[in-house]
mmCIF file of C-alpha atoms in Angstrom:
data_model
loop_
_atom_site.group_PDB
_atom_site.id
_atom_site.type_symbol
_atom_site.label_atom_id
_atom_site.label_comp_id
_atom_site.label_asym_id
_atom_site.label_seq_id
_atom_site.Cartn_x
_atom_site.Cartn_y
_atom_site.Cartn_z
ATOM 1 C CA MET A 1 -6.402 1.761 47.525
ATOM 2 C CA ALA A 2 -5.228 -1.491 45.949
ATOM 3 C CA SER A 3 -7.393 -0.929 42.867
ATOM 4 C CA TYR A 4 -6.004 2.604 42.498
ATOM 5 C CA ILE A 5 -2.429 1.278 42.635
ATOM 6 C CA ARG A 6 -3.226 -1.367 40.004
ATOM 7 C CA ARG A 7 -4.725 1.256 37.694
ATOM 8 C CA LEU A 8 -1.693 3.487 38.205
ATOM 9 C CA GLN A 9 0.696 0.618 37.470
ATOM 10 C CA ALA A 10 -1.213 -0.288 34.311
ATOM 11 C CA ARG A 11 -1.173 3.327 33.158
ATOM 12 C CA LEU A 12 2.562 3.678 33.785
ATOM 13 C CA ALA A 13 3.293 0.386 32.019
ATOM 14 C CA ASP A 14 1.281 1.527 28.999
ATOM 15 C CA TYR A 15 2.873 4.959 28.962
ATOM 16 C CA SER A 16 6.403 3.564 29.227
ATOM 17 C CA TRP A 17 6.096 2.366 25.642
ATOM 18 C CA ARG A 18 5.729 5.980 24.498
ATOM 19 C CA PHE A 19 7.854 7.908 27.011
ATOM 20 C CA ALA A 20 10.990 8.932 25.103
ATOM 21 C CA PRO A 21 13.675 7.897 27.676
ATOM 22 C CA ALA A 22 12.074 4.467 28.007
ATOM 23 C CA VAL A 23 11.973 4.101 24.225
ATOM 24 C CA TYR A 24 15.670 4.979 23.955
ATOM 25 C CA ALA A 25 16.538 2.555 26.755
ATOM 26 C CA ARG A 26 14.881 -0.312 24.901
ATOM 27 C CA LEU A 27 16.674 0.677 21.706
ATOM 28 C CA ALA A 28 19.999 0.681 23.561
ATOM 29 C CA ARG A 29 19.279 -2.852 24.781
ATOM 30 C CA GLY A 30 18.528 -3.915 21.243
ATOM 31 C CA ASP A 31 14.901 -4.568 22.134
ATOM 32 C CA ARG A 32 13.087 -3.969 18.871
ATOM 33 C CA SER A 33 10.141 -6.178 19.530
ATOM 34 C CA ALA A 34 6.960 -5.480 17.647
ATOM 35 C CA ILE A 35 3.603 -7.083 17.158
ATOM 36 C CA PRO A 36 4.382 -10.536 15.737
ATOM 37 C CA LEU A 37 3.577 -10.863 12.073
ATOM 38 C CA THR A 38 0.775 -13.273 11.268
ATOM 39 C CA VAL A 39 0.565 -12.417 7.574
ATOM 40 C CA ASP A 40 3.534 -12.613 5.247
ATOM 41 C CA ILE A 41 3.129 -10.213 2.309
ATOM 42 C CA PRO A 42 5.985 -9.126 0.017
ATOM 43 C CA LYS A 43 7.003 -5.550 0.716
ATOM 44 C CA GLU A 44 7.249 -4.938 -3.023
ATOM 45 C CA LYS A 45 3.528 -5.644 -3.319
ATOM 46 C CA VAL A 46 2.632 -3.179 -0.570
ATOM 47 C CA ASP A 47 5.005 -0.578 -2.025
ATOM 48 C CA SER A 48 3.431 -0.872 -5.482
ATOM 49 C CA TYR A 49 -0.095 -0.768 -4.058
ATOM 50 C CA LEU A 50 0.483 2.426 -2.082
ATOM 51 C CA ARG A 51 2.490 4.095 -4.824
ATOM 52 C CA ASN A 52 -0.255 3.520 -7.394
ATOM 53 C CA LEU A 53 -2.845 4.912 -4.999
ATOM 54 C CA LEU A 54 -0.897 8.061 -4.165
ATOM 55 C CA GLU A 55 0.043 8.672 -7.793
ATOM 56 C CA LEU A 56 -3.644 8.417 -8.677
ATOM 57 C CA LEU A 57 -4.467 11.127 -6.133
ATOM 58 C CA ALA A 58 -1.519 13.274 -7.229
ATOM 59 C CA LYS A 59 -2.634 13.115 -10.853
ATOM 60 C CA GLU A 60 -6.207 14.078 -10.018
ATOM 61 C CA PHE A 61 -5.287 16.810 -7.521
ATOM 62 C CA TYR A 62 -2.052 18.102 -9.057
ATOM 63 C CA ASP A 63 -2.930 21.712 -8.186
ATOM 64 C CA ILE A 64 -3.956 21.183 -4.576
ATOM 65 C CA ASN A 65 -2.434 23.328 -1.830
ATOM 66 C CA PHE A 66 -2.628 21.718 1.598
ATOM 67 C CA ALA A 67 -1.642 24.999 3.244
ATOM 68 C CA LYS A 68 -5.075 26.363 2.307
ATOM 69 C CA GLU A 69 -8.615 25.254 3.060
ATOM 70 C CA ILE A 70 -9.727 22.459 0.723
ATOM 71 C CA PRO A 71 -13.342 22.751 -0.527
ATOM 72 C CA LEU A 72 -15.764 20.051 0.609
ATOM 73 C CA GLN A 73 -16.506 19.118 -2.991
ATOM 74 C CA ARG A 74 -12.863 18.232 -3.655
ATOM 75 C CA ARG A 75 -12.638 16.330 -0.383
ATOM 76 C CA GLU A 76 -15.630 14.202 -1.310
ATOM 77 C CA HIS A 77 -14.182 13.623 -4.772
ATOM 78 C CA ALA A 78 -10.994 12.339 -3.123
ATOM 79 C CA ARG A 79 -13.029 9.970 -0.940
ATOM 80 C CA GLU A 80 -14.808 8.611 -4.003
ATOM 81 C CA ILE A 81 -11.489 7.973 -5.754
ATOM 82 C CA LEU A 82 -10.125 6.227 -2.670
ATOM 83 C CA GLU A 83 -13.240 4.095 -2.267
ATOM 84 C CA ASN A 84 -13.188 3.045 -5.919
ATOM 85 C CA TYR A 85 -9.521 2.053 -5.656
ATOM 86 C CA LEU A 86 -9.561 0.496 -2.183
ATOM 87 C CA GLY A 87 -13.050 -0.958 -2.120
ATOM 88 C CA PHE A 88 -13.848 0.475 1.322
ATOM 89 C CA ARG A 89 -14.198 3.752 3.180
ATOM 90 C CA LEU A 90 -12.922 4.582 6.672
ATOM 91 C CA VAL A 91 -14.356 7.007 9.216
ATOM 92 C CA LYS A 92 -13.184 8.137 12.643
ATOM 93 C CA ARG A 93 -15.631 8.190 15.539
ATOM 94 C CA GLN A 94 -16.005 7.272 19.203
ATOM 95 C CA SER A 95 -14.459 3.859 19.832
ATOM 96 C CA THR A 96 -16.531 0.955 21.100
ATOM 97 C CA ILE A 97 -13.629 0.133 23.444
ATOM 98 C CA GLU A 98 -14.286 1.770 26.803
ATOM 99 C CA GLY A 99 -11.880 4.602 27.553
ATOM 100 C CA ALA A 100 -10.112 4.313 24.188
ATOM 101 C CA GLY A 101 -11.257 7.665 22.782
ATOM 102 C CA ASN A 102 -11.691 7.714 19.019
ATOM 103 C CA GLY A 103 -11.386 4.671 16.793
ATOM 104 C CA VAL A 104 -11.478 3.884 13.079
ATOM 105 C CA PHE A 105 -14.470 2.183 11.464
ATOM 106 C CA VAL A 106 -14.998 0.565 8.079
ATOM 107 C CA GLU A 107 -18.079 2.454 6.946
ATOM 108 C CA LYS A 108 -18.327 0.804 3.534
ATOM 109 C CA GLY A 109 -16.689 -2.277 2.168
ATOM 110 C CA SER A 110 -19.186 -4.618 0.550
ATOM 111 C CA LYS A 111 -17.175 -4.590 -2.671
ATOM 112 C CA PHE A 112 -14.771 -7.181 -1.251
ATOM 113 C CA PRO A 113 -16.747 -9.508 1.047
ATOM 114 C CA ALA A 114 -14.771 -11.641 3.470
ATOM 115 C CA SER A 115 -15.783 -13.902 6.309
ATOM 116 C CA ASP A 116 -14.915 -12.780 9.833
ATOM 117 C CA ASN A 117 -12.152 -15.359 10.220
ATOM 118 C CA GLU A 118 -10.387 -14.061 7.100
ATOM 119 C CA LEU A 119 -9.862 -10.528 8.312
ATOM 120 C CA ASN A 120 -6.078 -10.447 8.647
ATOM 121 C CA LEU A 121 -5.417 -6.921 7.412
ATOM 122 C CA VAL A 122 -2.016 -5.376 6.869
ATOM 123 C CA ILE A 123 -1.460 -1.785 7.980
ATOM 124 C CA CYS A 124 0.498 0.422 10.258
ATOM 125 C CA SER A 125 -1.823 -0.117 13.250
ATOM 126 C CA ILE A 126 -4.070 -2.542 15.094
ATOM 127 C CA ASN A 127 -7.894 -2.850 15.262
ATOM 128 C CA LEU A 128 -10.719 -1.819 12.965
ATOM 129 C CA HIS A 129 -14.388 -1.799 13.888
ATOM 130 C CA LEU A 130 -16.026 -3.550 10.970
ATOM 131 C CA LEU A 131 -19.318 -2.006 9.882
ATOM 132 C CA GLY A 132 -18.432 -2.855 6.291
ATOM 133 C CA LYS A 133 -15.996 -5.534 5.185
ATOM 134 C CA VAL A 134 -12.473 -5.444 3.810
ATOM 135 C CA SER A 135 -10.699 -8.109 1.822
ATOM 136 C CA SER A 136 -8.141 -10.280 3.561
ATOM 137 C CA HIS A 137 -4.495 -9.079 3.402
ATOM 138 C CA ALA A 138 -5.524 -5.565 2.341
ATOM 139 C CA VAL A 139 -3.580 -2.429 3.225
ATOM 140 C CA VAL A 140 -6.107 -0.478 5.251
ATOM 141 C CA SER A 141 -4.310 2.541 6.681
ATOM 142 C CA MET A 142 -1.095 4.510 7.087
ATOM 143 C CA TYR A 143 0.422 6.058 10.212
ATOM 144 C CA PRO A 144 0.894 9.807 9.621
ATOM 145 C CA GLY A 145 3.010 12.097 11.758
ATOM 146 C CA THR A 146 6.299 13.857 12.320
ATOM 147 C CA ILE A 147 9.265 11.556 11.675
ATOM 148 C CA TYR A 148 12.202 11.517 14.096
ATOM 149 C CA ASP A 149 15.469 9.646 13.819
ATOM 150 C CA SER A 150 16.426 7.598 16.853
ATOM 151 C CA TRP A 151 18.883 10.298 17.994
ATOM 152 C CA ASP A 152 16.407 13.193 17.743
ATOM 153 C CA SER A 153 14.981 14.720 20.904
ATOM 154 C CA ILE A 154 11.330 13.882 21.489
ATOM 155 C CA LEU A 155 11.148 14.071 25.282
ATOM 156 C CA LEU A 156 8.698 16.979 25.536
ATOM 157 C CA GLN A 157 6.514 15.675 22.713
ATOM 158 C CA SER A 158 6.246 12.257 24.363
ATOM 159 C CA LEU A 159 4.778 13.591 27.623
ATOM 160 C CA GLY A 160 1.174 12.406 27.848
ATOM 161 C CA ASN A 161 1.346 11.308 24.208
ATOM 162 C CA HIS A 162 -0.195 7.963 23.228
ATOM 163 C CA PHE A 163 0.580 8.368 19.532
ATOM 164 C CA VAL A 164 4.363 7.876 19.518
ATOM 165 C CA LEU A 165 5.147 4.888 17.306
ATOM 166 C CA ARG A 166 8.582 3.244 17.356
ATOM 167 C CA CYS A 167 9.468 1.423 14.139
ATOM 168 C CA GLN A 168 11.713 -1.620 13.988
ATOM 169 C CA ASP A 169 14.685 0.408 12.711
ATOM 170 C CA GLY A 170 14.460 2.889 15.592
ATOM 171 C CA VAL A 171 12.702 5.649 13.644
ATOM 172 C CA ILE A 172 9.961 7.283 15.700
ATOM 173 C CA ILE A 173 6.702 8.692 14.311
ATOM 174 C CA ASP A 174 4.710 11.150 16.391
ATOM 175 C CA GLY A 175 1.127 10.805 15.183
ATOM 176 C CA ASN A 176 -0.408 13.117 17.778
ATOM 177 C CA ASP A 177 -2.574 15.800 16.164
ATOM 178 C CA VAL A 178 -2.930 18.119 19.162
ATOM 179 C CA ARG A 179 -0.818 20.258 21.495
ATOM 180 C CA LEU A 180 2.954 20.485 20.988
ATOM 181 C CA SER A 181 3.083 17.668 18.429
ATOM 182 C CA ARG A 182 0.597 19.479 16.209
ATOM 183 C CA ARG A 183 2.499 22.747 16.424
ATOM 184 C CA ILE A 184 5.812 21.087 15.573
ATOM 185 C CA HIS A 185 4.412 19.339 12.511
ATOM 186 C CA ARG A 186 2.764 22.492 11.201
ATOM 187 C CA SER A 187 5.920 24.483 11.885
ATOM 188 C CA CYS A 188 8.070 22.006 9.942
ATOM 189 C CA SER A 189 5.636 21.975 7.029
ATOM 190 C CA TYR A 190 5.460 25.758 6.705
ATOM 191 C CA ARG A 191 9.141 26.295 7.483
ATOM 192 C CA ASP A 192 10.415 24.140 4.625
ATOM 193 C CA LEU A 193 8.442 26.248 2.126
ATOM 194 C CA ALA A 194 8.556 23.450 -0.438
ATOM 195 C CA PRO A 195 5.317 22.714 -2.278
ATOM 196 C CA ASP A 196 3.352 19.657 -1.160
ATOM 197 C CA ILE A 197 5.721 18.998 1.723
ATOM 198 C CA SER A 198 2.930 17.564 3.855
ATOM 199 C CA ASP A 199 -0.770 16.754 3.738
ATOM 200 C CA LEU A 200 -1.726 18.825 6.761
ATOM 201 C CA THR A 201 -5.320 17.564 6.714
ATOM 202 C CA TRP A 202 -4.321 14.499 8.766
ATOM 203 C CA LEU A 203 -4.372 16.927 11.691
ATOM 204 C CA GLU A 204 -8.120 17.419 11.145
ATOM 205 C CA ASP A 205 -11.041 15.208 12.181
ATOM 206 C CA GLU A 206 -11.660 14.242 8.545
ATOM 207 C CA PRO A 207 -8.401 14.054 6.578
ATOM 208 C CA PHE A 208 -8.315 14.554 2.819
ATOM 209 C CA ASN A 209 -6.974 11.002 2.485
ATOM 210 C CA TYR A 210 -8.863 8.823 4.960
ATOM 211 C CA MET A 211 -6.032 6.274 4.896
ATOM 212 C CA ASN A 212 -4.118 8.763 7.081
ATOM 213 C CA MET A 213 -5.799 7.637 10.308
ATOM 214 C CA GLY A 214 -3.650 4.681 11.338
ATOM 215 C CA GLN A 215 -2.768 6.236 14.685
ATOM 216 C CA TYR A 216 -6.429 6.039 15.756
ATOM 217 C CA ILE A 217 -6.826 2.328 15.151
ATOM 218 C CA ASN A 218 -7.131 0.888 18.638
ATOM 219 C CA ASN A 219 -5.710 -2.307 20.063
ATOM 220 C CA GLU A 220 -8.641 -4.544 20.995
ATOM 221 C CA PRO A 221 -8.265 -5.788 24.601
ATOM 222 C CA ALA A 222 -8.461 -9.465 25.502
ATOM 223 C CA PRO A 223 -10.244 -11.773 24.918
ATOM 224 C CA ASN A 224 -10.845 -10.279 21.464
ATOM 225 C CA LEU A 225 -8.121 -10.548 18.844
ATOM 226 C CA HIS A 226 -6.793 -7.711 16.726
ATOM 227 C CA ASN A 227 -7.722 -7.975 13.059
ATOM 228 C CA VAL A 228 -4.994 -5.654 11.770
ATOM 229 C CA GLN A 229 -1.226 -5.729 12.108
ATOM 230 C CA TYR A 230 1.659 -3.285 11.850
ATOM 231 C CA PHE A 231 3.828 -3.325 8.748
ATOM 232 C CA ASP A 232 7.050 -1.298 8.487
ATOM 233 C CA LEU A 233 7.763 -0.204 4.921
ATOM 234 C CA ASP A 234 10.752 1.749 3.584
ATOM 235 C CA ILE A 235 9.994 3.486 0.300
ATOM 236 C CA HIS A 236 12.607 4.171 -2.358
ATOM 237 C CA ASN A 237 12.660 6.006 -5.678
ATOM 238 C CA TRP A 238 9.148 7.381 -5.381
ATOM 239 C CA PRO A 239 8.404 10.559 -7.353
ATOM 240 C CA ARG A 240 8.143 13.766 -5.333
ATOM 241 C CA ARG A 241 4.409 13.882 -5.973
#
């Protein structure tokens, strides 16, 4: 009985970080704590890095329509472009952390060798399983999802949802790719009717841009240390594509 209560308490404590009323309560108290930064990188550098990458994809796939099925050949071409630019390739598969579901793995990454104690990676999430290697201080992933302002209602979406990310400015990103969250994101994308409003492939097992898997990067439990950290980035004056 005692072990059951401890498991229940741990589950509730974990879920409270994603349950919408609890999130709003912490915001009201001014509690905007986040994972402490261990790597100091200029935001301008990260902004330029991501912008160059996305502009490269936009130039190569200017005619792509994410509302339709994307051929496997074009998907693989996108992965090759990403790997050439980034120096590594990511894949999603069963996590090595017990009970953690899926995780993100570095499948390739020998282009930028780094020793294990140098792997302080900047991203929007927390732990990579390193089959390949990634250079220190590299941007390794982005956190996709539906974006909510702090005053938007997200109560129903937060129920049983482990992919609700609260940013330091109060903005909330729902990175869940199933159930109600999935339907809301697809509805918003199709409703707006604007071209290229969203890369809907992040909702699939293998997204067109494999950087769009930050929500599946798991937090390594003690005594192991995370090798990736969150990084909030506001973008300004980017082109539409």
